[in-house]
Amino acid sequence: MSDFLKQFGEDLKKNVPGFIAVSVAEIRSGMSYYSQSVLSDFDPELASAYNLEVVKAEMNAIRALKLQGQVVDNVMITLTSQIHIIDVSDNQEYFIYLAVDSTKANLGMTKSILNKYKKEIAHKL
């Protein structure tokens, strides 16, 4: 695991209120490059594998609708007690999957941190 991804994970765990889990995966292969969870029964790699299908479906919808110039930026899924954010890198090759506790989350702060890292992920992986 690269130092960049290790720092990324620690930064999210420390600075994202309500942090539950994170994973970074490649869209083409589905391979997970990094994952971390504070809950022993929450598997972020498994969640990423399923959310990869969400990302691919959105990309296919954009193509089918002929929305030239449009790309997937992020997808947010709100559950009863959690928020799942799928943030796609600027080059559309990787995505960050992040799960947070909705009662503790600060979406503005969370999005700010994710935006910083998703720009870097495209260049450092």
mmCIF file with all atom_site columns, C-alpha atoms in Angstrom:
data_model
loop_
_atom_site.group_PDB
_atom_site.id
_atom_site.type_symbol
_atom_site.label_atom_id
_atom_site.label_alt_id
_atom_site.label_comp_id
_atom_site.label_asym_id
_atom_site.label_entity_id
_atom_site.label_seq_id
_atom_site.pdbx_PDB_ins_code
_atom_site.Cartn_x
_atom_site.Cartn_y
_atom_site.Cartn_z
_atom_site.occupancy
_atom_site.B_iso_or_equiv
_atom_site.pdbx_formal_charge
_atom_site.auth_seq_id
_atom_site.auth_comp_id
_atom_site.auth_asym_id
_atom_site.auth_atom_id
_atom_site.pdbx_PDB_model_num
ATOM 1   C CA . MET A 1 1   ? 0.000   0.000  0.000   1.00 0.00 ? 1   MET A CA 1
ATOM 2   C CA . SER A 1 2   ? 1.360   3.408  -0.910  1.00 0.00 ? 2   SER A CA 1
ATOM 3   C CA . ASP A 1 3   ? 2.136   6.018  1.724   1.00 0.00 ? 3   ASP A CA 1
ATOM 4   C CA . PHE A 1 4   ? -0.353  8.292  -0.033  1.00 0.00 ? 4   PHE A CA 1
ATOM 5   C CA . LEU A 1 5   ? -3.248  5.845  0.486   1.00 0.00 ? 5   LEU A CA 1
ATOM 6   C CA . LYS A 1 6   ? -2.256  5.134  4.074   1.00 0.00 ? 6   LYS A CA 1
ATOM 7   C CA . GLN A 1 7   ? -2.216  8.889  4.806   1.00 0.00 ? 7   GLN A CA 1
ATOM 8   C CA . PHE A 1 8   ? -5.506  9.283  2.942   1.00 0.00 ? 8   PHE A CA 1
ATOM 9   C CA . GLY A 1 9   ? -7.190  6.623  5.096   1.00 0.00 ? 9   GLY A CA 1
ATOM 10  C CA . GLU A 1 10  ? -5.858  8.022  8.347   1.00 0.00 ? 10  GLU A CA 1
ATOM 11  C CA . ASP A 1 11  ? -6.888  11.552 7.357   1.00 0.00 ? 11  ASP A CA 1
ATOM 12  C CA . LEU A 1 12  ? -10.454 10.435 6.625   1.00 0.00 ? 12  LEU A CA 1
ATOM 13  C CA . LYS A 1 13  ? -10.696 8.397  9.828   1.00 0.00 ? 13  LYS A CA 1
ATOM 14  C CA . LYS A 1 14  ? -9.430  11.345 11.878  1.00 0.00 ? 14  LYS A CA 1
ATOM 15  C CA . ASN A 1 15  ? -11.230 14.232 10.141  1.00 0.00 ? 15  ASN A CA 1
ATOM 16  C CA . VAL A 1 16  ? -14.545 12.899 8.802   1.00 0.00 ? 16  VAL A CA 1
ATOM 17  C CA . PRO A 1 17  ? -17.228 12.996 11.499  1.00 0.00 ? 17  PRO A CA 1
ATOM 18  C CA . GLY A 1 18  ? -19.066 9.682  11.722  1.00 0.00 ? 18  GLY A CA 1
ATOM 19  C CA . PHE A 1 19  ? -16.463 7.817  9.629   1.00 0.00 ? 19  PHE A CA 1
ATOM 20  C CA . ILE A 1 20  ? -17.400 4.145  9.197   1.00 0.00 ? 20  ILE A CA 1
ATOM 21  C CA . ALA A 1 21  ? -15.435 2.837  6.216   1.00 0.00 ? 21  ALA A CA 1
ATOM 22  C CA . VAL A 1 22  ? -13.556 3.769  3.062   1.00 0.00 ? 22  VAL A CA 1
ATOM 23  C CA . SER A 1 23  ? -12.263 2.009  -0.016  1.00 0.00 ? 23  SER A CA 1
ATOM 24  C CA . VAL A 1 24  ? -10.451 3.135  -3.155  1.00 0.00 ? 24  VAL A CA 1
ATOM 25  C CA . ALA A 1 25  ? -11.065 1.003  -6.240  1.00 0.00 ? 25  ALA A CA 1
ATOM 26  C CA . GLU A 1 26  ? -10.239 0.997  -9.933  1.00 0.00 ? 26  GLU A CA 1
ATOM 27  C CA . ILE A 1 27  ? -13.313 1.254  -12.164 1.00 0.00 ? 27  ILE A CA 1
ATOM 28  C CA . ARG A 1 28  ? -11.978 -0.828 -15.076 1.00 0.00 ? 28  ARG A CA 1
ATOM 29  C CA . SER A 1 29  ? -10.920 -3.887 -13.049 1.00 0.00 ? 29  SER A CA 1
ATOM 30  C CA . GLY A 1 30  ? -12.838 -3.437 -9.803  1.00 0.00 ? 30  GLY A CA 1
ATOM 31  C CA . MET A 1 31  ? -9.595  -3.967 -7.904  1.00 0.00 ? 31  MET A CA 1
ATOM 32  C CA . SER A 1 32  ? -9.496  -2.352 -4.483  1.00 0.00 ? 32  SER A CA 1
ATOM 33  C CA . TYR A 1 33  ? -6.280  -0.477 -3.737  1.00 0.00 ? 33  TYR A CA 1
ATOM 34  C CA . TYR A 1 34  ? -7.083  0.458  -0.151  1.00 0.00 ? 34  TYR A CA 1
ATOM 35  C CA . SER A 1 35  ? -9.795  -0.189 2.407   1.00 0.00 ? 35  SER A CA 1
ATOM 36  C CA . GLN A 1 36  ? -10.401 0.498  6.062   1.00 0.00 ? 36  GLN A CA 1
ATOM 37  C CA . SER A 1 37  ? -13.353 0.131  8.425   1.00 0.00 ? 37  SER A CA 1
ATOM 38  C CA . VAL A 1 38  ? -13.911 0.959  12.066  1.00 0.00 ? 38  VAL A CA 1
ATOM 39  C CA . LEU A 1 39  ? -16.640 -1.712 12.235  1.00 0.00 ? 39  LEU A CA 1
ATOM 40  C CA . SER A 1 40  ? -15.499 -5.342 12.180  1.00 0.00 ? 40  SER A CA 1
ATOM 41  C CA . ASP A 1 41  ? -18.644 -6.491 10.357  1.00 0.00 ? 41  ASP A CA 1
ATOM 42  C CA . PHE A 1 42  ? -18.518 -3.806 7.620   1.00 0.00 ? 42  PHE A CA 1
ATOM 43  C CA . ASP A 1 43  ? -16.477 -4.940 4.595   1.00 0.00 ? 43  ASP A CA 1
ATOM 44  C CA . PRO A 1 44  ? -15.625 -1.869 2.471   1.00 0.00 ? 44  PRO A CA 1
ATOM 45  C CA . GLU A 1 45  ? -14.105 -4.004 -0.302  1.00 0.00 ? 45  GLU A CA 1
ATOM 46  C CA . LEU A 1 46  ? -17.344 -5.932 -0.688  1.00 0.00 ? 46  LEU A CA 1
ATOM 47  C CA . ALA A 1 47  ? -19.309 -2.675 -0.645  1.00 0.00 ? 47  ALA A CA 1
ATOM 48  C CA . SER A 1 48  ? -16.979 -1.274 -3.332  1.00 0.00 ? 48  SER A CA 1
ATOM 49  C CA . ALA A 1 49  ? -17.543 -4.321 -5.513  1.00 0.00 ? 49  ALA A CA 1
ATOM 50  C CA . TYR A 1 50  ? -21.300 -3.709 -5.447  1.00 0.00 ? 50  TYR A CA 1
ATOM 51  C CA . ASN A 1 51  ? -20.957 0.054  -5.814  1.00 0.00 ? 51  ASN A CA 1
ATOM 52  C CA . LEU A 1 52  ? -18.751 -0.462 -8.858  1.00 0.00 ? 52  LEU A CA 1
ATOM 53  C CA . GLU A 1 53  ? -21.938 -1.613 -10.581 1.00 0.00 ? 53  GLU A CA 1
ATOM 54  C CA . VAL A 1 54  ? -23.619 1.677  -9.579  1.00 0.00 ? 54  VAL A CA 1
ATOM 55  C CA . VAL A 1 55  ? -20.748 3.677  -11.106 1.00 0.00 ? 55  VAL A CA 1
ATOM 56  C CA . LYS A 1 56  ? -20.786 1.635  -14.319 1.00 0.00 ? 56  LYS A CA 1
ATOM 57  C CA . ALA A 1 57  ? -24.581 1.979  -14.588 1.00 0.00 ? 57  ALA A CA 1
ATOM 58  C CA . GLU A 1 58  ? -24.314 5.765  -14.270 1.00 0.00 ? 58  GLU A CA 1
ATOM 59  C CA . MET A 1 59  ? -21.574 5.879  -16.910 1.00 0.00 ? 59  MET A CA 1
ATOM 60  C CA . ASN A 1 60  ? -23.713 3.724  -19.231 1.00 0.00 ? 60  ASN A CA 1
ATOM 61  C CA . ALA A 1 61  ? -26.732 5.982  -18.646 1.00 0.00 ? 61  ALA A CA 1
ATOM 62  C CA . ILE A 1 62  ? -24.695 9.049  -19.599 1.00 0.00 ? 62  ILE A CA 1
ATOM 63  C CA . ARG A 1 63  ? -23.628 7.345  -22.839 1.00 0.00 ? 63  ARG A CA 1
ATOM 64  C CA . ALA A 1 64  ? -27.166 6.089  -23.599 1.00 0.00 ? 64  ALA A CA 1
ATOM 65  C CA . LEU A 1 65  ? -28.605 9.566  -23.065 1.00 0.00 ? 65  LEU A CA 1
ATOM 66  C CA . LYS A 1 66  ? -25.850 11.065 -25.246 1.00 0.00 ? 66  LYS A CA 1
ATOM 67  C CA . LEU A 1 67  ? -24.945 13.607 -22.574 1.00 0.00 ? 67  LEU A CA 1
ATOM 68  C CA . GLN A 1 68  ? -21.718 14.731 -24.240 1.00 0.00 ? 68  GLN A CA 1
ATOM 69  C CA . GLY A 1 69  ? -19.247 16.348 -21.905 1.00 0.00 ? 69  GLY A CA 1
ATOM 70  C CA . GLN A 1 70  ? -20.914 14.931 -18.809 1.00 0.00 ? 70  GLN A CA 1
ATOM 71  C CA . VAL A 1 71  ? -19.093 12.607 -16.398 1.00 0.00 ? 71  VAL A CA 1
ATOM 72  C CA . VAL A 1 72  ? -19.981 11.023 -13.086 1.00 0.00 ? 72  VAL A CA 1
ATOM 73  C CA . ASP A 1 73  ? -18.758 13.242 -10.258 1.00 0.00 ? 73  ASP A CA 1
ATOM 74  C CA . ASN A 1 74  ? -20.320 11.495 -7.277  1.00 0.00 ? 74  ASN A CA 1
ATOM 75  C CA . VAL A 1 75  ? -23.262 9.412  -6.156  1.00 0.00 ? 75  VAL A CA 1
ATOM 76  C CA . MET A 1 76  ? -24.752 9.716  -2.686  1.00 0.00 ? 76  MET A CA 1
ATOM 77  C CA . ILE A 1 77  ? -26.927 6.993  -1.210  1.00 0.00 ? 77  ILE A CA 1
ATOM 78  C CA . THR A 1 78  ? -28.823 7.855  1.960   1.00 0.00 ? 78  THR A CA 1
ATOM 79  C CA . LEU A 1 79  ? -29.797 4.947  4.192   1.00 0.00 ? 79  LEU A CA 1
ATOM 80  C CA . THR A 1 80  ? -31.689 5.079  7.467   1.00 0.00 ? 80  THR A CA 1
ATOM 81  C CA . SER A 1 81  ? -28.590 5.634  9.609   1.00 0.00 ? 81  SER A CA 1
ATOM 82  C CA . GLN A 1 82  ? -25.756 5.897  7.098   1.00 0.00 ? 82  GLN A CA 1
ATOM 83  C CA . ILE A 1 83  ? -24.702 7.917  4.081   1.00 0.00 ? 83  ILE A CA 1
ATOM 84  C CA . HIS A 1 84  ? -22.668 6.217  1.362   1.00 0.00 ? 84  HIS A CA 1
ATOM 85  C CA . ILE A 1 85  ? -20.710 8.456  -0.989  1.00 0.00 ? 85  ILE A CA 1
ATOM 86  C CA . ILE A 1 86  ? -19.165 7.229  -4.222  1.00 0.00 ? 86  ILE A CA 1
ATOM 87  C CA . ASP A 1 87  ? -16.751 9.887  -5.467  1.00 0.00 ? 87  ASP A CA 1
ATOM 88  C CA . VAL A 1 88  ? -15.244 9.311  -8.924  1.00 0.00 ? 88  VAL A CA 1
ATOM 89  C CA . SER A 1 89  ? -11.719 10.583 -9.669  1.00 0.00 ? 89  SER A CA 1
ATOM 90  C CA . ASP A 1 90  ? -11.237 13.386 -12.174 1.00 0.00 ? 90  ASP A CA 1
ATOM 91  C CA . ASN A 1 91  ? -9.853  10.962 -14.777 1.00 0.00 ? 91  ASN A CA 1
ATOM 92  C CA . GLN A 1 92  ? -12.848 8.587  -14.332 1.00 0.00 ? 92  GLN A CA 1
ATOM 93  C CA . GLU A 1 93  ? -10.515 5.657  -13.570 1.00 0.00 ? 93  GLU A CA 1
ATOM 94  C CA . TYR A 1 94  ? -10.930 5.285  -9.792  1.00 0.00 ? 94  TYR A CA 1
ATOM 95  C CA . PHE A 1 95  ? -13.559 5.855  -7.162  1.00 0.00 ? 95  PHE A CA 1
ATOM 96  C CA . ILE A 1 96  ? -13.590 6.480  -3.456  1.00 0.00 ? 96  ILE A CA 1
ATOM 97  C CA . TYR A 1 97  ? -16.345 4.723  -1.541  1.00 0.00 ? 97  TYR A CA 1
ATOM 98  C CA . LEU A 1 98  ? -17.034 6.266  1.866   1.00 0.00 ? 98  LEU A CA 1
ATOM 99  C CA . ALA A 1 99  ? -19.618 5.291  4.467   1.00 0.00 ? 99  ALA A CA 1
ATOM 100 C CA . VAL A 1 100 ? -20.470 7.627  7.355   1.00 0.00 ? 100 VAL A CA 1
ATOM 101 C CA . ASP A 1 101 ? -22.931 7.641  10.240  1.00 0.00 ? 101 ASP A CA 1
ATOM 102 C CA . SER A 1 102 ? -25.686 10.041 9.160   1.00 0.00 ? 102 SER A CA 1
ATOM 103 C CA . THR A 1 103 ? -26.271 11.277 12.722  1.00 0.00 ? 103 THR A CA 1
ATOM 104 C CA . LYS A 1 104 ? -22.659 12.479 13.023  1.00 0.00 ? 104 LYS A CA 1
ATOM 105 C CA . ALA A 1 105 ? -21.768 13.388 9.442   1.00 0.00 ? 105 ALA A CA 1
ATOM 106 C CA . ASN A 1 106 ? -20.873 16.875 8.268   1.00 0.00 ? 106 ASN A CA 1
ATOM 107 C CA . LEU A 1 107 ? -21.380 16.610 4.511   1.00 0.00 ? 107 LEU A CA 1
ATOM 108 C CA . GLY A 1 108 ? -19.695 19.923 3.716   1.00 0.00 ? 108 GLY A CA 1
ATOM 109 C CA . MET A 1 109 ? -16.503 18.944 5.520   1.00 0.00 ? 109 MET A CA 1
ATOM 110 C CA . THR A 1 110 ? -16.646 15.416 4.130   1.00 0.00 ? 110 THR A CA 1
ATOM 111 C CA . LYS A 1 111 ? -17.041 16.589 0.514   1.00 0.00 ? 111 LYS A CA 1
ATOM 112 C CA . SER A 1 112 ? -14.202 19.082 0.950   1.00 0.00 ? 112 SER A CA 1
ATOM 113 C CA . ILE A 1 113 ? -11.828 16.351 2.134   1.00 0.00 ? 113 ILE A CA 1
ATOM 114 C CA . LEU A 1 114 ? -12.953 13.948 -0.607  1.00 0.00 ? 114 LEU A CA 1
ATOM 115 C CA . ASN A 1 115 ? -12.515 16.601 -3.318  1.00 0.00 ? 115 ASN A CA 1
ATOM 116 C CA . LYS A 1 116 ? -8.931  17.172 -2.218  1.00 0.00 ? 116 LYS A CA 1
ATOM 117 C CA . TYR A 1 117 ? -8.066  13.497 -2.417  1.00 0.00 ? 117 TYR A CA 1
ATOM 118 C CA . LYS A 1 118 ? -9.961  12.569 -5.563  1.00 0.00 ? 118 LYS A CA 1
ATOM 119 C CA . LYS A 1 119 ? -7.849  15.052 -7.515  1.00 0.00 ? 119 LYS A CA 1
ATOM 120 C CA . GLU A 1 120 ? -4.679  13.468 -6.143  1.00 0.00 ? 120 GLU A CA 1
ATOM 121 C CA . ILE A 1 121 ? -5.792  9.870  -6.678  1.00 0.00 ? 121 ILE A CA 1
ATOM 122 C CA . ALA A 1 122 ? -5.888  10.323 -10.455 1.00 0.00 ? 122 ALA A CA 1
ATOM 123 C CA . HIS A 1 123 ? -2.208  11.322 -10.415 1.00 0.00 ? 123 HIS A CA 1
ATOM 124 C CA . LYS A 1 124 ? -0.771  9.087  -7.686  1.00 0.00 ? 124 LYS A CA 1
ATOM 125 C CA . LEU A 1 125 ? -2.232  5.663  -8.456  1.00 0.00 ? 125 LEU A CA 1
#
